[in-house]
Tab-separated table of C-alpha atoms and ligand atoms in Angstrom:
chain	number	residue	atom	x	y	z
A	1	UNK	CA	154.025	61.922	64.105
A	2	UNK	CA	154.336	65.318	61.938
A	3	UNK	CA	150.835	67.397	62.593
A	4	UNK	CA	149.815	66.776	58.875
A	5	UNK	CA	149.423	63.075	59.908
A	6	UNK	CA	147.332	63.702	63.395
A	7	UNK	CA	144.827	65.671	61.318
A	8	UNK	CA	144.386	63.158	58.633
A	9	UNK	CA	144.211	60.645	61.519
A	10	UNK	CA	141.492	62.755	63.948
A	11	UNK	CA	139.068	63.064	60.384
A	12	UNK	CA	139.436	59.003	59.514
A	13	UNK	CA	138.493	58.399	63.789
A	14	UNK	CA	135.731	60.526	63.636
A	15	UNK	CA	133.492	58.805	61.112
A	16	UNK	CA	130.906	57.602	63.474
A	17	UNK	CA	127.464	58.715	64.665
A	18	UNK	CA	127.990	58.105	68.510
A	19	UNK	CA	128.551	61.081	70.333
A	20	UNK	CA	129.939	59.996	73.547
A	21	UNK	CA	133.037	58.578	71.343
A	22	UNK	CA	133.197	61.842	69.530
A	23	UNK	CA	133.966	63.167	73.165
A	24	UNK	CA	136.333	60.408	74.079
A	25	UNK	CA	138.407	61.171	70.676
A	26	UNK	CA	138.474	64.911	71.129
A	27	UNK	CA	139.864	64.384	74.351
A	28	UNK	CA	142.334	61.742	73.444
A	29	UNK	CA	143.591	64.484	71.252
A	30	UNK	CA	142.852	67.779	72.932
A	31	UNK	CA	142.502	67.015	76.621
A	32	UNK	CA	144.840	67.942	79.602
A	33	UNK	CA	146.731	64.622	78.041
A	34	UNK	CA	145.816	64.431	74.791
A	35	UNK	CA	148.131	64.438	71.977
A	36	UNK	CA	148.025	67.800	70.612
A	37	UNK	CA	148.139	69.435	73.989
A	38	UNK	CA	151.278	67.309	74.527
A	39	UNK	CA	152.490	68.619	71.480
A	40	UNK	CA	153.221	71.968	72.447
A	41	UNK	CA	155.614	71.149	75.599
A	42	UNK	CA	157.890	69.983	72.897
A	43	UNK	CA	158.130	73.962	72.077
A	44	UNK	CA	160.638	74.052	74.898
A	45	UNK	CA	163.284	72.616	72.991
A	46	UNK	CA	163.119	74.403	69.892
A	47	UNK	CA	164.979	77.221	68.861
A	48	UNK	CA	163.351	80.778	68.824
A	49	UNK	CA	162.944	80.241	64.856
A	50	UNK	CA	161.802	77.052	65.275
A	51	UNK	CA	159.193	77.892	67.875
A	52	UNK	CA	157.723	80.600	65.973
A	53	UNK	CA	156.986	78.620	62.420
A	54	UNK	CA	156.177	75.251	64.855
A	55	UNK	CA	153.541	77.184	66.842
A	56	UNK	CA	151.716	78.746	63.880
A	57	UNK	CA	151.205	74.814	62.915
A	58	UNK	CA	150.279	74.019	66.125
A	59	UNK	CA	147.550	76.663	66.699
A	60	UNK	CA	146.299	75.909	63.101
A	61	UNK	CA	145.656	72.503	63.811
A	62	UNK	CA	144.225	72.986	67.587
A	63	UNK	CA	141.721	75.290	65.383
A	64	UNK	CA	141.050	72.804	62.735
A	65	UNK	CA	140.489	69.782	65.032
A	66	UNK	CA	138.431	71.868	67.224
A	67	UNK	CA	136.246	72.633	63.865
A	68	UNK	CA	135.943	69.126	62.896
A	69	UNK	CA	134.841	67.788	66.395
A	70	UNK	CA	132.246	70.655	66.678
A	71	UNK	CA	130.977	70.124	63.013
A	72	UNK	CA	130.347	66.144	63.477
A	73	UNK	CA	128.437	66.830	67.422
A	74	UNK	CA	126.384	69.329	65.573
A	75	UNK	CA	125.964	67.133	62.410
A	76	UNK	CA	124.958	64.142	64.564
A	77	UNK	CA	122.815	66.060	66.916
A	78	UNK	CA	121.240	67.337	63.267
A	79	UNK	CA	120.412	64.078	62.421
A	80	UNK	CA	119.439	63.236	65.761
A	81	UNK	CA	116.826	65.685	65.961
A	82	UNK	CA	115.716	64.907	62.326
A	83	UNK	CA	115.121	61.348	63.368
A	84	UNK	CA	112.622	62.389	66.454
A	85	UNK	CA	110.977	65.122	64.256
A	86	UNK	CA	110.364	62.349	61.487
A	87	UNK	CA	108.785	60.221	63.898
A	88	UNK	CA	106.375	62.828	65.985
A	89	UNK	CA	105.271	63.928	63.000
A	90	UNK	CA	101.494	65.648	63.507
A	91	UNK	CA	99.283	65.019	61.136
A	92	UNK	CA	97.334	68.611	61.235
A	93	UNK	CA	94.606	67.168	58.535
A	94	UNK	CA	93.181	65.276	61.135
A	95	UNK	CA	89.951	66.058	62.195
A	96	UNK	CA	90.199	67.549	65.733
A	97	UNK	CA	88.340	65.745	69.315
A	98	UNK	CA	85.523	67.322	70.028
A	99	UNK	CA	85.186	70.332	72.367
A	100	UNK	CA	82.485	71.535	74.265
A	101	UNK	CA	82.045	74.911	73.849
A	102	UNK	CA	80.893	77.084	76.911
A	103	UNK	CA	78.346	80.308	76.064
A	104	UNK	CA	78.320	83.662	77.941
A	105	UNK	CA	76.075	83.330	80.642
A	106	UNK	CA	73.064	85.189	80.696
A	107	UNK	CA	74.099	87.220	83.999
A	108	UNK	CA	77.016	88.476	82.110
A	109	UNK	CA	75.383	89.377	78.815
A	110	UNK	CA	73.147	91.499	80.823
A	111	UNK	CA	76.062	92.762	83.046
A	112	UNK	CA	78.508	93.651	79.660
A	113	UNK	CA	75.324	95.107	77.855
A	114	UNK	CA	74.552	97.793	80.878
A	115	UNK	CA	78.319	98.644	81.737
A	116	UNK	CA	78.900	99.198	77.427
A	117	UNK	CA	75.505	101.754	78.004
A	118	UNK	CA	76.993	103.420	81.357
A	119	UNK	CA	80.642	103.422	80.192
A	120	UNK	CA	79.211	105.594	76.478
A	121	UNK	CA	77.556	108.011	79.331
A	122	UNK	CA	80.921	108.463	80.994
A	123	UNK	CA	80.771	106.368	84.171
A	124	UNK	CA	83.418	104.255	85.022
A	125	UNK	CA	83.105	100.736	86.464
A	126	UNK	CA	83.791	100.550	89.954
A	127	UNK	CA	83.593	97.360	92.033
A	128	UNK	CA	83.430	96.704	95.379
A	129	UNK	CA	84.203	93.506	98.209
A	130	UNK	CA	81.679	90.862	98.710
A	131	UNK	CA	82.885	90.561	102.197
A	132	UNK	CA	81.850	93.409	103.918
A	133	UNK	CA	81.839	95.092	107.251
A	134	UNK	CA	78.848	96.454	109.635
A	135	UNK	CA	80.006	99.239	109.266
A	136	UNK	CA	80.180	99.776	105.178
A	137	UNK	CA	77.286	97.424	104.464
A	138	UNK	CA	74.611	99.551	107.000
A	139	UNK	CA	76.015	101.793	109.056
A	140	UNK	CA	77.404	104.271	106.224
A	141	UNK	CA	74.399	104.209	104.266
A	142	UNK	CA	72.129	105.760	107.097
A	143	UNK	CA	71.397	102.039	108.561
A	144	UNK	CA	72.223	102.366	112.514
A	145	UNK	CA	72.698	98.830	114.290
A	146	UNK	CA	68.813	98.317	115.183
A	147	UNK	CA	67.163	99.578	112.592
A	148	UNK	CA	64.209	98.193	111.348
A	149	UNK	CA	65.231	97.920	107.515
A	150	UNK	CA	68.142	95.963	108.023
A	151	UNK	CA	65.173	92.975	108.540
A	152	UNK	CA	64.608	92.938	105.011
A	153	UNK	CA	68.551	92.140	104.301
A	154	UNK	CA	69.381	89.563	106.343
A	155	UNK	CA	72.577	87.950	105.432
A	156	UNK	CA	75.769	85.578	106.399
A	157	UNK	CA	77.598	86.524	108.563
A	158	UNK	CA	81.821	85.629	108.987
A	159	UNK	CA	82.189	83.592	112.462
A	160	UNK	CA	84.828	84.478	114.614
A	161	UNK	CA	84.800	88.020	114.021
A	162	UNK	CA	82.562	89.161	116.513
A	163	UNK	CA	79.700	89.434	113.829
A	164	UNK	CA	81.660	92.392	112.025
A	165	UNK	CA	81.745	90.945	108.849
A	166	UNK	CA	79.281	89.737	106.361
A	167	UNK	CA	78.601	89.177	103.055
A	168	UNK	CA	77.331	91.825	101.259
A	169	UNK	CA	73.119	92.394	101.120
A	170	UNK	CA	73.800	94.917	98.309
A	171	UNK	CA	75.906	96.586	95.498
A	172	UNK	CA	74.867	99.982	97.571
A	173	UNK	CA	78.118	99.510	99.910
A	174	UNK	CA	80.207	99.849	96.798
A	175	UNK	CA	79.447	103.808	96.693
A	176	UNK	CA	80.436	104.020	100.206
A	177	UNK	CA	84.270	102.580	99.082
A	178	UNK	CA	83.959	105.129	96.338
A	179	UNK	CA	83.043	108.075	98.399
A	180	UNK	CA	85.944	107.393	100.738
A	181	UNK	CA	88.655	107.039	98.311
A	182	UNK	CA	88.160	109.973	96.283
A	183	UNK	CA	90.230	112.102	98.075
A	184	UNK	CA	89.287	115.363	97.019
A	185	UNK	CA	85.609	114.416	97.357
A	186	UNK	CA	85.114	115.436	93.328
A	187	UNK	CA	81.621	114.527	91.884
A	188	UNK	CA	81.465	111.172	90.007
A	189	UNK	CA	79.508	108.810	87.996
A	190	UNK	CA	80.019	105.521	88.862
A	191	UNK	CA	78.460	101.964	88.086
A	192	UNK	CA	79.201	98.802	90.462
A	193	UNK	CA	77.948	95.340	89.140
A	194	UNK	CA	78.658	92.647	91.653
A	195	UNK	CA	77.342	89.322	93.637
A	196	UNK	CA	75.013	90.183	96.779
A	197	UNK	CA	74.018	87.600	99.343
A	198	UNK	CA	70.901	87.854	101.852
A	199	UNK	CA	68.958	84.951	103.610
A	200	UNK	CA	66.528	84.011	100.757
A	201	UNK	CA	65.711	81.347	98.804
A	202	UNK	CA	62.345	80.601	96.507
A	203	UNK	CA	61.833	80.824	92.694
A	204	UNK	CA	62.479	84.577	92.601
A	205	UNK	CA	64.890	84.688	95.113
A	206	UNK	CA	68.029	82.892	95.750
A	207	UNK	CA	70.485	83.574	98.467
A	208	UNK	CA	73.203	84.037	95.530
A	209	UNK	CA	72.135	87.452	93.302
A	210	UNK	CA	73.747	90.187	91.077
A	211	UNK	CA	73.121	93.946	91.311
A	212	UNK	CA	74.021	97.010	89.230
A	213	UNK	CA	74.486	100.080	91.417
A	214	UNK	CA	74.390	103.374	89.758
A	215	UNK	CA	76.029	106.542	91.642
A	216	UNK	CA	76.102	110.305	90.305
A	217	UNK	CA	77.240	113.207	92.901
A	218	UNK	CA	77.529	116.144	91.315
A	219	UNK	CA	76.047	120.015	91.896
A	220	UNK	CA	72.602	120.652	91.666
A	221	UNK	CA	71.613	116.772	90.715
A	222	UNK	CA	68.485	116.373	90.698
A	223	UNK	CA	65.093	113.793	90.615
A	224	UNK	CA	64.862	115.189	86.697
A	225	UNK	CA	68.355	113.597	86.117
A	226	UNK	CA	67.755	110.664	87.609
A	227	UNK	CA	64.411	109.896	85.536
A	228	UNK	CA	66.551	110.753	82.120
A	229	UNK	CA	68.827	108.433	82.961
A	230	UNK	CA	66.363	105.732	83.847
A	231	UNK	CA	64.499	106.319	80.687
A	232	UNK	CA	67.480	106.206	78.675
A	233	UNK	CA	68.689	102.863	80.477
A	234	UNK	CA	65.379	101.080	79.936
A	235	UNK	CA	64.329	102.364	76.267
A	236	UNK	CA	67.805	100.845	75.840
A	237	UNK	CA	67.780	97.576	77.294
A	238	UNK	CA	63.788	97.014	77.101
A	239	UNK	CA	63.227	98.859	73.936
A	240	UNK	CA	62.469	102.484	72.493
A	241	UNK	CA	58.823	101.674	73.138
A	242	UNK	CA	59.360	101.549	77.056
A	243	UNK	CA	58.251	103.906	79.487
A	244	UNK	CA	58.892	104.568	82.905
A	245	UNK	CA	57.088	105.766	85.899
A	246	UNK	CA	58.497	106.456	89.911
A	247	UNK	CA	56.173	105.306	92.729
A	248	UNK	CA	57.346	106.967	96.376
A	249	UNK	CA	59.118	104.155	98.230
A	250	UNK	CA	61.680	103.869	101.347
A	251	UNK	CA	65.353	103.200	101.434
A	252	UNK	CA	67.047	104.127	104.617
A	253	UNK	CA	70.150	106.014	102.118
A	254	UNK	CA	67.759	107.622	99.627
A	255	UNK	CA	65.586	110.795	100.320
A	256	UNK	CA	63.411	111.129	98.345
A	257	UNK	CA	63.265	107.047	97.217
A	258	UNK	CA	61.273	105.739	94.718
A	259	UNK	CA	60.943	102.022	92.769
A	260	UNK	CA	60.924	102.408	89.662
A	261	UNK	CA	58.589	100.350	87.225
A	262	UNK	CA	58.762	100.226	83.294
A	263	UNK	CA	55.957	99.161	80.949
A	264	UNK	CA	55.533	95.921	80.244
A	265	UNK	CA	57.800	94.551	77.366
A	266	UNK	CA	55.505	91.850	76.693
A	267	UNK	CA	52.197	93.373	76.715
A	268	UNK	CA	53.380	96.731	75.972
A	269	UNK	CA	51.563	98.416	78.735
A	270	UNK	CA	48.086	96.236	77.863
A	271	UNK	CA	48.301	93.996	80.620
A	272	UNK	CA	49.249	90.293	80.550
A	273	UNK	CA	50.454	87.350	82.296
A	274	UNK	CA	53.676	88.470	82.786
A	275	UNK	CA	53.006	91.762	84.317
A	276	UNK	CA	50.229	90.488	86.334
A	277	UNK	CA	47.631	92.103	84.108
A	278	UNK	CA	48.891	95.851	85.426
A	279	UNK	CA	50.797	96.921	82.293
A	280	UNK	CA	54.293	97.822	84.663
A	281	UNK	CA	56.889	96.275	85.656
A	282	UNK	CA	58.787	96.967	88.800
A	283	UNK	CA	62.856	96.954	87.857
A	284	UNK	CA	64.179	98.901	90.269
A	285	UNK	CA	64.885	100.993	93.083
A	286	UNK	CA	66.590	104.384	93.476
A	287	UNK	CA	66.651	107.859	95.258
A	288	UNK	CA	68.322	110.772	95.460
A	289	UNK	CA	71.444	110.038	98.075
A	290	UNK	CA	70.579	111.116	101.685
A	291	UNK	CA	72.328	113.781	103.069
A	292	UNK	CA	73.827	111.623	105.767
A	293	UNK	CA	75.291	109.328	103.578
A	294	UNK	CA	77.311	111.855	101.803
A	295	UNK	CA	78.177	113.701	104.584
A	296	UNK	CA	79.121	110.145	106.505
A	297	UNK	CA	81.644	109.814	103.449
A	298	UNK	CA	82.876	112.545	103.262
A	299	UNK	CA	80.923	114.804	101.106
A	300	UNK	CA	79.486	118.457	101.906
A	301	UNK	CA	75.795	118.220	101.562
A	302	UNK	CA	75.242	121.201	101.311
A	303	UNK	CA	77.876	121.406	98.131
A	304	UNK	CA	76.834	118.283	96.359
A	305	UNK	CA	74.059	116.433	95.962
A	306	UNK	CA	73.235	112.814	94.186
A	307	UNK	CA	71.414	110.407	92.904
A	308	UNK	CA	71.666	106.461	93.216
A	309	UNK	CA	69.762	103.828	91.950
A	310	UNK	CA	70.019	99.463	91.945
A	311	UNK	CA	68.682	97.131	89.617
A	312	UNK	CA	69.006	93.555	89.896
A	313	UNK	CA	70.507	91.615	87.085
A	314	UNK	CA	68.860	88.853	87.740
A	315	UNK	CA	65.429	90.048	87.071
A	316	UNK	CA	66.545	91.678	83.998
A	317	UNK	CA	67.518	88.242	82.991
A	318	UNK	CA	65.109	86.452	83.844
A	319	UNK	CA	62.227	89.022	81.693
A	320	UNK	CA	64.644	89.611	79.148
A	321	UNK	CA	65.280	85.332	78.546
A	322	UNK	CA	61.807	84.629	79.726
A	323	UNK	CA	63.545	82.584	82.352
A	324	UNK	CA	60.991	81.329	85.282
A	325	UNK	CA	63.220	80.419	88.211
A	326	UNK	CA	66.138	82.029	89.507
A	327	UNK	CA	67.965	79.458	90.721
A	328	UNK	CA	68.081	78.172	87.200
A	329	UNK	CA	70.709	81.303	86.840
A	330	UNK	CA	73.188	79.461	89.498
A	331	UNK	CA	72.655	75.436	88.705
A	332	UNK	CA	75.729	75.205	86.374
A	333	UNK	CA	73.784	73.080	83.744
A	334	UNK	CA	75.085	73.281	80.723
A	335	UNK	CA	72.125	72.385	78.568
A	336	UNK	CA	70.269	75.327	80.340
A	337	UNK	CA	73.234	77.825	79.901
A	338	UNK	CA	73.329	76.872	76.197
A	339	UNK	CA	70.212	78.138	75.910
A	340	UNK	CA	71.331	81.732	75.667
A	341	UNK	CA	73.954	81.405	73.170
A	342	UNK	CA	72.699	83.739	70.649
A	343	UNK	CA	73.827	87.064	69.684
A	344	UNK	CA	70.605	88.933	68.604
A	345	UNK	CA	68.609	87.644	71.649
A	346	UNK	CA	67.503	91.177	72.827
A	347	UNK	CA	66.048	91.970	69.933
A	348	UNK	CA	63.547	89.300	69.875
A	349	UNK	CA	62.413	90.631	73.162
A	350	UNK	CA	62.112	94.040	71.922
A	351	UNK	CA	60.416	93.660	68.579
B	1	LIG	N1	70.211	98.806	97.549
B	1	LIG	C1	68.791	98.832	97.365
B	1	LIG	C2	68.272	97.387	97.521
B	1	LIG	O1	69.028	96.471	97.498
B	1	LIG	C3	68.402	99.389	96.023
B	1	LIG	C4	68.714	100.858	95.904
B	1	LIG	C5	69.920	101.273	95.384
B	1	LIG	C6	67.793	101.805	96.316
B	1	LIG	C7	70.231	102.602	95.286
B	1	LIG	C8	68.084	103.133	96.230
B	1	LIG	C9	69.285	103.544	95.699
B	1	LIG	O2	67.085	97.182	97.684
């Protein structure tokens, strides 16, 4: 058969739409044994001449049957894929199931709204473990094993590990981490929001609650600095109209402490319900950082000094949503989360 024929022949077989035969015929014809490849052992017996114009043919119609195989598997697999498209066809003007959408939760609108504040003063956001040690927790914040303010912050502790480890009874541990991995002991400004556990649970305390530590070391920081920046913090979050005032207090890594109160946001300082008819309200405590606690980290005392304080979120929360029991803050129900899903909440609070 001349090669003129076997071309003619391979484009009448392949009229079909099945693939696997497509295969079968391009390897009836191009195969180890197919025709064409047989073909060119004839070359052999032809004369140098011959060879030359015979394998020119040859090679021109190895290309084109090649061609036409390819062109009918793609073709087919065309149509193929036409067919499925045709029948999975979306219809997008279909009115979509119904989500439920989740809301921010109030714990993190607070949380977002005082690290946005902190971060425009020029602190960065540090956080710390949950899981703590003795040693970070207590010891390297001026708490010795036995002393009597570790009562007040009892917590869970990790079995099997000899009663090292614990959760953590308060964001305060995160400055110790901070003070012991900056290397070259350079002053900082830090905030550290995070979960703290202790052994508590009634409406204003749950055994679950967020804090907001704030850490400056610097030279000559003072009480003064420390009062700014409270001022600034809770005109921001409470309203211009807020004022604050220090009352003396005790924390074991503070000296001086104080608590910190602001006036009432509901009452403005008249006295109400919510501020037990006394006008303030205490947020927070603070101090300016013992000497033992820097020094324990690291730091030269007598170089740098600092101030610390430690909010809870959750009482910011819970004034700033008017929200009555903590442990609504950690039920997971929806229709209470929901509540909160509004963007110009604070100001409501504020006007
Ligand atoms: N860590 C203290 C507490 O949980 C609060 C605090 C922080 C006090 C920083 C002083 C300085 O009660």
């Amino acid at each position: 058969m001349d090669l003129k024929s076997l071309k003619e022949e391979i484009s009448k077989r392949i009229n079909t739409d099945d693939l696997q035969k497509i295969n079968e015929i391009k390897t009836e014809y191009l195969g180890k044994k197919g025709s064409i490849t047989e073909l060119s052992k004839k070359m052999k017996e032809l004369s140098n001449e011959e060879k030359k114009e015979f394998g020119k043919k040859l090679n021109e119609l190895k290309k084109a049957a090649n061609d036409m195989f390819e062109n009918k598997r793609k073709e087919i697999e065309q149509a193929l894929l036409n067919k499925k498209l045709a029948s999975e066809k979306i219809d997008i003007t279909l009115p979509s199931r119904k989500t439920v959408r989740g809301s921010k939760h109030p714990l993190s609108r607070v949380q977002e709204e005082l690290e946005d504040l902190f971060v425009s003063l020029g602190y960065d956001v540090y956080e710390g473990p949950e899981i703590e040690s003795d040693e970070n927790c207590f010891q390297r914040l001026n708490l010795p094993s036995g002393h009597p303010a570790r009562d007040s912050q009892d917590t869970f502790y990790l079995e099997n590990e000899e009663d090292k480890y614990l959760l953590r009874t308060q964001t305060s541990t995160a400055q110790v981490h901070a003070m012991l991995e900056n290397e070259n002991k350079e002053p900082m400004r830090i905030v550290c929001p995070g979960k703290t556990y202790r052994r508590d649970d009634d409406a204003t305390h749950s055994h679950q609650f967020m804090q907001f530590e704030g850490l400056v070391i610097g030279e000559d920081i003072s009480l003064a600095n420390l009062k700014a920046t409270l001022e600034l913090f809770s005109k921001k979050l409470l309203g211009e109209k807020t004022e604050i005032r220090f009352r003396p207090s005790y924390f074991p890594f503070t000296e001086p402490s104080v608590e910190v109160d602001v006036t009432c946001f509901k009452c403005h300082g008249k006295g109400c319900n919510l501020c037990k008819e006394s006008g303030w309200i205490e947020v927070l405590g603070a101090g300016i950082v013992h000497p033992n606690v820097l020094r324990m980290n690291g730091y030269d005392p007598e170089k740098y000094t600092g101030f610390a304080f430690g909010p809870g979120l959750d009482r910011f929360a819970m004034f700033k949503y008017g929200i009555t029991d903590i442990r609504y803050l950690y039920g997971n129900d929806i229709r209470f989360l929901k509540q909160f899903d509004r963007k110009d909440d604070i100001n409501e609070i504020k006007s």
